[in-house]
Coordinates of C-alpha atoms and ligand atoms in Angstrom, one line a residue:
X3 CA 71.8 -9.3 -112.5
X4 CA 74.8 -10.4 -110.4
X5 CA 77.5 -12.9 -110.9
X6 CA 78.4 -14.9 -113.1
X7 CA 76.6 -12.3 -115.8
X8 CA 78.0 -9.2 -114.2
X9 CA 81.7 -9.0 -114.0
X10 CA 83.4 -5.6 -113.8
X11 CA 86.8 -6.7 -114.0
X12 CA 86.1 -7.4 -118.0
X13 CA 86.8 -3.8 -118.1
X14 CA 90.2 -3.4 -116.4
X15 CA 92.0 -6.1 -118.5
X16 CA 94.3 -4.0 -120.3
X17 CA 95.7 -0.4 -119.9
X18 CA 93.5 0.6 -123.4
X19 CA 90.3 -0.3 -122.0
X20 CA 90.4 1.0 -118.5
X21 CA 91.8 4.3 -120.5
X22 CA 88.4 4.2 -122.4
X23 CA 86.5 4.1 -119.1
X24 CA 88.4 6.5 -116.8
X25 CA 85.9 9.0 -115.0
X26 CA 88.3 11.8 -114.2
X27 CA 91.7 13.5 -115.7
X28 CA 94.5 15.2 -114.3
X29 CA 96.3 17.2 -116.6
X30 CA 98.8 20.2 -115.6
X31 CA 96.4 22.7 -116.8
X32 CA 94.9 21.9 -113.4
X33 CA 97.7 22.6 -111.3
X34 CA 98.5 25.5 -109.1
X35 CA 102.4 26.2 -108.0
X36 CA 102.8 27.4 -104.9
X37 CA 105.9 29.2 -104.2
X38 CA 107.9 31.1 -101.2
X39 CA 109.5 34.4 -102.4
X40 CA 111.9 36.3 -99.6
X41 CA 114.3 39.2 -99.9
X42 CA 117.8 39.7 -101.4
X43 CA 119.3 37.9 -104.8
X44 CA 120.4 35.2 -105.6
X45 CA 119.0 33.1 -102.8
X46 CA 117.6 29.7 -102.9
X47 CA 117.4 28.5 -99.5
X48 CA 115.9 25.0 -98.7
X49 CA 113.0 24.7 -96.2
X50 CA 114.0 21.9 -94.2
X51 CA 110.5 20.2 -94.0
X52 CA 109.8 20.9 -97.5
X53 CA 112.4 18.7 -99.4
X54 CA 112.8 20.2 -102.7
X55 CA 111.0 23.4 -101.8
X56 CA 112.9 26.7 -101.3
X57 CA 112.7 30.1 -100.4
X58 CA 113.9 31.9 -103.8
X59 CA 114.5 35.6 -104.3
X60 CA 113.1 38.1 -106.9
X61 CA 115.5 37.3 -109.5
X62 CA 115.7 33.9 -109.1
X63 CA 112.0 33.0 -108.4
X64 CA 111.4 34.3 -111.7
X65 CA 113.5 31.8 -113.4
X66 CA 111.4 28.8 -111.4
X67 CA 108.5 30.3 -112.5
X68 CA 109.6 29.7 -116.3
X69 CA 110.7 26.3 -115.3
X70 CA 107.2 25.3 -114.1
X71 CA 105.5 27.0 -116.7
X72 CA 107.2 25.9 -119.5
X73 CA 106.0 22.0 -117.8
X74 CA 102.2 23.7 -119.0
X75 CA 101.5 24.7 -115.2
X76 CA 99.1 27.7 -116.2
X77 CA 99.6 29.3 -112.8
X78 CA 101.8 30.3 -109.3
X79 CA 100.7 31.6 -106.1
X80 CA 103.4 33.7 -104.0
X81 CA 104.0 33.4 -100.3
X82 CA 106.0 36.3 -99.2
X83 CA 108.6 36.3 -96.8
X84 CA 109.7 40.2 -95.5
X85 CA 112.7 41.8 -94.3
X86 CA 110.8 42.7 -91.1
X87 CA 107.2 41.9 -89.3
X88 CA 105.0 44.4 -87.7
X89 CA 102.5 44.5 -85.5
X90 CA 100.3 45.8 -88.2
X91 CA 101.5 43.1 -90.8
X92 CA 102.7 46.5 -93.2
X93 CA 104.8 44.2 -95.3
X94 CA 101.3 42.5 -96.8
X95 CA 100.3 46.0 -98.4
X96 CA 103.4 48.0 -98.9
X97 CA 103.3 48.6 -102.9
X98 CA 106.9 47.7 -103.0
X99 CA 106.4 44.7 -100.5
X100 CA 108.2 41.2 -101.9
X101 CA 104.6 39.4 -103.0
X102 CA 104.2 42.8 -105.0
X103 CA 108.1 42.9 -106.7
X104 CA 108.2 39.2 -107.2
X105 CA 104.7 39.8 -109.3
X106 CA 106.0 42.4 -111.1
X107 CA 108.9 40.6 -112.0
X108 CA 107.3 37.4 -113.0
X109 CA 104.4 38.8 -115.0
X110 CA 107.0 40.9 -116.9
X111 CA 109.4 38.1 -118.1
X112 CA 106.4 35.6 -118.4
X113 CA 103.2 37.8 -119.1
X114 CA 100.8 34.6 -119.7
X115 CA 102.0 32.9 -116.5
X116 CA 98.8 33.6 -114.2
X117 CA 100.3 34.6 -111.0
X118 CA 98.1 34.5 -107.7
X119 CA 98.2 36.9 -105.0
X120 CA 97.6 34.6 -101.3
X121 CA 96.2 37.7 -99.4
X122 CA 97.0 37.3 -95.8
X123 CA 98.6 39.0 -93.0
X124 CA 100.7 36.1 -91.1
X125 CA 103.3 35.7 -92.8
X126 CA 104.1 39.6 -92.0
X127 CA 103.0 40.3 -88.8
X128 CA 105.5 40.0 -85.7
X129 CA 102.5 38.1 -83.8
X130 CA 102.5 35.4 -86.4
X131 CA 98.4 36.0 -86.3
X132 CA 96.3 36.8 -89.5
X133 CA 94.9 40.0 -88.8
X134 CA 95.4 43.1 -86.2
X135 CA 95.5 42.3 -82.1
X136 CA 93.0 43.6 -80.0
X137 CA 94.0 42.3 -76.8
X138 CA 94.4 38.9 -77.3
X139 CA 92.1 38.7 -80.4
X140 CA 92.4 39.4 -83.9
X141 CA 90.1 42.4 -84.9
X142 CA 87.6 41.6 -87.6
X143 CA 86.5 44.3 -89.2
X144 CA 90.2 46.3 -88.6
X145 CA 91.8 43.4 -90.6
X146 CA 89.9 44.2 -93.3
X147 CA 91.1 47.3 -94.3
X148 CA 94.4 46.0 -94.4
X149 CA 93.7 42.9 -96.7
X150 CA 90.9 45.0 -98.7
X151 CA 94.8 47.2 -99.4
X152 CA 96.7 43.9 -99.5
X153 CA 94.4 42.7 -102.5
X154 CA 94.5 46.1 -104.5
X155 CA 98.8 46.5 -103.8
X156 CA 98.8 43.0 -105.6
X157 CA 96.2 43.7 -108.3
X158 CA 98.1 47.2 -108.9
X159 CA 101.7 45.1 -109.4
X160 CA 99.9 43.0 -111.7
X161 CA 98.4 39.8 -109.6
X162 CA 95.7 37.6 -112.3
X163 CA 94.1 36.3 -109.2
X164 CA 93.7 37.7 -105.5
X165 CA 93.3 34.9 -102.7
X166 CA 92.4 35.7 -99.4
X167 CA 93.1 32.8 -97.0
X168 CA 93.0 34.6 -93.5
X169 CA 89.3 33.6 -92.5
X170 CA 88.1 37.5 -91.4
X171 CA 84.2 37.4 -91.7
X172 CA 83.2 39.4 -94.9
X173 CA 86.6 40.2 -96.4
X174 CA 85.7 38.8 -99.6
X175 CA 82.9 41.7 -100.1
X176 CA 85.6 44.2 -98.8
X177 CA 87.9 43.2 -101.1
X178 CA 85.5 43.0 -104.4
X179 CA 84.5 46.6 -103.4
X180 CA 88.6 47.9 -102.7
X181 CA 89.3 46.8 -106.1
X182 CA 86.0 47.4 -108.2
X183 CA 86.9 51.1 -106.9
X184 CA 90.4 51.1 -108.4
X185 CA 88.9 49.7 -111.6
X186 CA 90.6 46.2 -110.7
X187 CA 86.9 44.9 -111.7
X188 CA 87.9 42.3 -113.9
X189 CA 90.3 40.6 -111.3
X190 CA 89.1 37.5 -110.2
X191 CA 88.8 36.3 -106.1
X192 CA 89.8 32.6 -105.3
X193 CA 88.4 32.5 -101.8
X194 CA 90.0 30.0 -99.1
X195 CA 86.2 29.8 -98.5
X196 CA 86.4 26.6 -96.3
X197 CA 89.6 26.8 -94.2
X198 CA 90.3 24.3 -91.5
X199 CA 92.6 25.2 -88.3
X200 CA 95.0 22.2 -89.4
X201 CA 97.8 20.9 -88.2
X202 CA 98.6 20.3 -91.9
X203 CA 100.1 23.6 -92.6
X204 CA 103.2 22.8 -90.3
X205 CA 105.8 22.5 -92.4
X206 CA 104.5 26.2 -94.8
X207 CA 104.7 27.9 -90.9
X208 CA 108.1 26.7 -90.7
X209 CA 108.7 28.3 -94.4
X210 CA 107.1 31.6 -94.0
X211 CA 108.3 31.6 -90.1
X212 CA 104.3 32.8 -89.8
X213 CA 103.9 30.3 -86.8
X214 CA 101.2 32.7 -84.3
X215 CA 103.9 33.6 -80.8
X216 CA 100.7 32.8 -79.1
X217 CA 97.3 30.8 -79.0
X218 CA 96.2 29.7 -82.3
X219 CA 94.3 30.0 -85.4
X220 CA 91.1 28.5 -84.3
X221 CA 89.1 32.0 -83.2
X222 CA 89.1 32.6 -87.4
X223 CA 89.8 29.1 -89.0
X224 CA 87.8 26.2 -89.1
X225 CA 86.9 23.7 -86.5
X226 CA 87.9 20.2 -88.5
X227 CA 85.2 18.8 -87.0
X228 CA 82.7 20.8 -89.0
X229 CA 81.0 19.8 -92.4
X230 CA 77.8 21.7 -92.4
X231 CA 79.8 24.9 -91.1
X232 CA 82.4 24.8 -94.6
X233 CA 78.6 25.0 -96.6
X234 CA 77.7 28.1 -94.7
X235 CA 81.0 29.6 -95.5
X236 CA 81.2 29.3 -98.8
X237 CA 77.4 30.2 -99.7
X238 CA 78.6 33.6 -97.9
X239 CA 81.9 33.5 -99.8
X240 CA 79.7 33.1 -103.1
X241 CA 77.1 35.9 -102.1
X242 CA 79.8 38.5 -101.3
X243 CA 81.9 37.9 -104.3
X244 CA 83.8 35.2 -104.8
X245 CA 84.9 33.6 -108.2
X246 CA 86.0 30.8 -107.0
X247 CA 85.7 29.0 -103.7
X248 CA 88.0 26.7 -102.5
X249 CA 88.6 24.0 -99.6
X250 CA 92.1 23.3 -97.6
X251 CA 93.4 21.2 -96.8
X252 CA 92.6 18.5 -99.3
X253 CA 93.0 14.7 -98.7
X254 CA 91.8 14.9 -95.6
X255 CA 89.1 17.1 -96.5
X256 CA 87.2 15.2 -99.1
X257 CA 83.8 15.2 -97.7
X258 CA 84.1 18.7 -97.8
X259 CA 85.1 19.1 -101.3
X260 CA 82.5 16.4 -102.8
X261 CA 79.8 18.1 -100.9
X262 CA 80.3 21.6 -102.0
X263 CA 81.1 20.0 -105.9
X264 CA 77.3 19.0 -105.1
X265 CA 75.9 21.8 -103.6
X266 CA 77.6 24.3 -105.6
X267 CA 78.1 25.2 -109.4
X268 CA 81.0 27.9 -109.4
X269 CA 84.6 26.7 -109.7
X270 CA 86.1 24.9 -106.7
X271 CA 90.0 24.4 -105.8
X272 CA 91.6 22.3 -103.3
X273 CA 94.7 22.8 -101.7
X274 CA 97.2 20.1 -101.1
X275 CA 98.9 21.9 -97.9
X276 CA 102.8 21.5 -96.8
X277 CA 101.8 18.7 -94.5
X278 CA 100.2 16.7 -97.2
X279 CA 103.4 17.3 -99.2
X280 CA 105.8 16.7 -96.5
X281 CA 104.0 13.2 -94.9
X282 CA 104.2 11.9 -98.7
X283 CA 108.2 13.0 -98.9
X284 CA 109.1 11.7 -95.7
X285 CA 107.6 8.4 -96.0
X286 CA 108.8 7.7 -99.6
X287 CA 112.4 9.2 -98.2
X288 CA 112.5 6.2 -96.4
X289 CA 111.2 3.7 -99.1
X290 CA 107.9 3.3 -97.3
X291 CA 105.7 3.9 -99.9
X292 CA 106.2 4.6 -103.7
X293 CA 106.3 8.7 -104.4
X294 CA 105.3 9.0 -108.0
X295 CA 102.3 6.6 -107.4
X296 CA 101.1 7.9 -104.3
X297 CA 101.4 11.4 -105.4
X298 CA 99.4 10.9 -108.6
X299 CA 97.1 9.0 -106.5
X300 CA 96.4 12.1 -104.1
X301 CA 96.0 14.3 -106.8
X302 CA 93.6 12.5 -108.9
X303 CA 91.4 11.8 -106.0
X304 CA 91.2 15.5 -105.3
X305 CA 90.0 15.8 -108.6
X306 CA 87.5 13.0 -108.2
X307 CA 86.1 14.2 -105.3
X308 CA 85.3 17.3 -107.5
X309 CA 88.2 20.0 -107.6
X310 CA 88.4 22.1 -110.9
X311 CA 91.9 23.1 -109.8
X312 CA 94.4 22.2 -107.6
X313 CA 96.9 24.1 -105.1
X314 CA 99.9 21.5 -104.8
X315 CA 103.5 21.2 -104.2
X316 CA 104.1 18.1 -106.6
X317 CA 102.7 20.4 -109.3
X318 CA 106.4 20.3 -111.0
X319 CA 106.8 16.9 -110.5
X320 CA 103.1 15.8 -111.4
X321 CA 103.3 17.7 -115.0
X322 CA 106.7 16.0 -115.3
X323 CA 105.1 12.6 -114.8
X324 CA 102.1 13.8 -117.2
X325 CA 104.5 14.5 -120.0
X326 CA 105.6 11.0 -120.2
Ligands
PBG1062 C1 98.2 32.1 -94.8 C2 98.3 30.8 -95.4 C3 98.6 29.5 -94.8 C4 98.6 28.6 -95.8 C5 98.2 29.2 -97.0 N1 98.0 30.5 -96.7 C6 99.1 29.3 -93.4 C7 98.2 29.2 -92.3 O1 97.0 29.5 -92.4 O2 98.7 29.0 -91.2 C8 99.0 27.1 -95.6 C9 99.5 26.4 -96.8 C10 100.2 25.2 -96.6 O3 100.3 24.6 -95.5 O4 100.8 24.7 -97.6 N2 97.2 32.3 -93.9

């Protein structure tokens, strides 16, 4: 029955009764921190594309962790910086490496703060690549000794959450089977299941300096073109293991996210990626578009294409904006 009988906009008149109707929530429970953690004290250092973001050290990452926590954000995953890269990336699964202090550190001032391990190589190898060289290549099956020790160094310093993000084929099986061994059974794996070779994580290779020194990520991550291929990925993602799958980036991968919502029924996160962050700060730095609306915007269509959880640098500022 179409117009005049049918008129939708009856239920947008006022603020009360498009509350009543509203299909999807955002609420800081929902929102992931992610943070950049790098040696010394006292340092807070800016990351020039990242306005507002820094590189913080032990002691003082632990007070932003309060900060955002105390806004209700349940959780923060921790990017490490090291004193020195590798070849081998050693700085990923030294027990004393800075993910593993900065863990330590954080759950021991703020023990219901869930803090995520992102398990990974390239921020500490001197190649910039996310597992060991071969050649020109980056091993498979070599690489996955490494994160398999990675994950367990991070669960062993206290890590709620392991999350490998470096694309090796079957390290989520390696992994579950490193730290079932150590009795680490109960830690769950939030696998980058569907992880694009994007042009979106920029600004984080910039804060992590883990830009590769050759080539590029595209041998291991995935081709942007690809929707049925992110499916395939996470169904193997879910048989070896994982918790929790999730897709990255996430505005422009919302196809991806509203198919696997459909397709499958474990808990799926997105991540909101540096160059998502940054395009949003750089236009509203210049009055182009309106930050607080756009941001909101982003983050509750993430949700609405089907995210449980979401990965985001606005997650300060978005529980800020939810408070009031
Ligand atoms: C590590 C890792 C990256 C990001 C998360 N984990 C960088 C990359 O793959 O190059 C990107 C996150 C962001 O851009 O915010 N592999």
């Amino acid at each position: 029955m179409p117009f005049p009988i049918q008129r939708p906009r009856r239920l947008r008149r006022t603020e009360a009764l498009r509350g009543l109707v509203r299909e999807t929530a955002l609420s800081a429970r929902s929102l992931v921190y992610p943070l950049f953690v790098c040696p010394g004290t006292n340092v807070k250092e800016e990351i020039r594309s990242m306005p507002g973001h820094f590189r913080w050290s032990v002691d003082l990452v632990v007070e932003e962790c309060q900060r955002a926590n105390d806004l209700g954000i349940p959780a923060v995953i921790l990017f490490g910086i090291p004193e020195k890269k590798d070849e081998a990336g050693s700085g990923a699964y030294d027990p004393d490496g800075i993910v593993q202090r900065a863990t330590r550190a954080v759950k021991k001032a703020r023990p219901d703060l869930l803090v995520i391990g992102d398990v990974c190589l390239c921020e500490y190898t001197s190649h910039g690549h996310c597992g060991v060289l071969n050649g020109g290549e980056v091993e498979n099956d070599r690489t996955l000794e490494l994160l398999a020790k990675t994950a367990l160094t991070q669960a062993e310093a206290g890590a709620d959450i392991v999350a490998p993000s470096d694309m090796m084929d079957g390290r989520v099986a390696r992994i579950r089977r490193e730290l079932d061994a150590h009795g680490f059974n109960g830690t769950p794996i939030l696998a980058y299941a569907a992880k694009y070779a994007s042009g979106f994580y920029g600004p984080f290779r910039e804060a992590a300096g883990s830009a590769p020194q050759f080539g590029d990520r595209k041998a291991y991550q995935m081709d942007p073109a690809n929707q049925r291929e992110a499916l395939r990925e996470i169904a193997l993602d879910i048989e070896e293991g994982a918790d929790v799958i999730m897709v990255k980036p996430a505005l422009p991968f919302l196809d991806v996210l509203a198919l696997a919502r459909r397709e499958f029924d474990i808990p799926l996160a997105a991540y909101q990626v540096s160059g998502e962050f940054s395009m949003v700060a750089a236009a509203a730095e210049r009055g182009w578009i309106d930050r607080e609306r756009i941001l909101m915007e982003s983050l509750i269509s993430i949700r609405r294409a089907g995210a449980d959880f979401i990965l985001t640098y606005f997650a300060k500022e978005a529980a800020r904006l939810l408070k009031c």
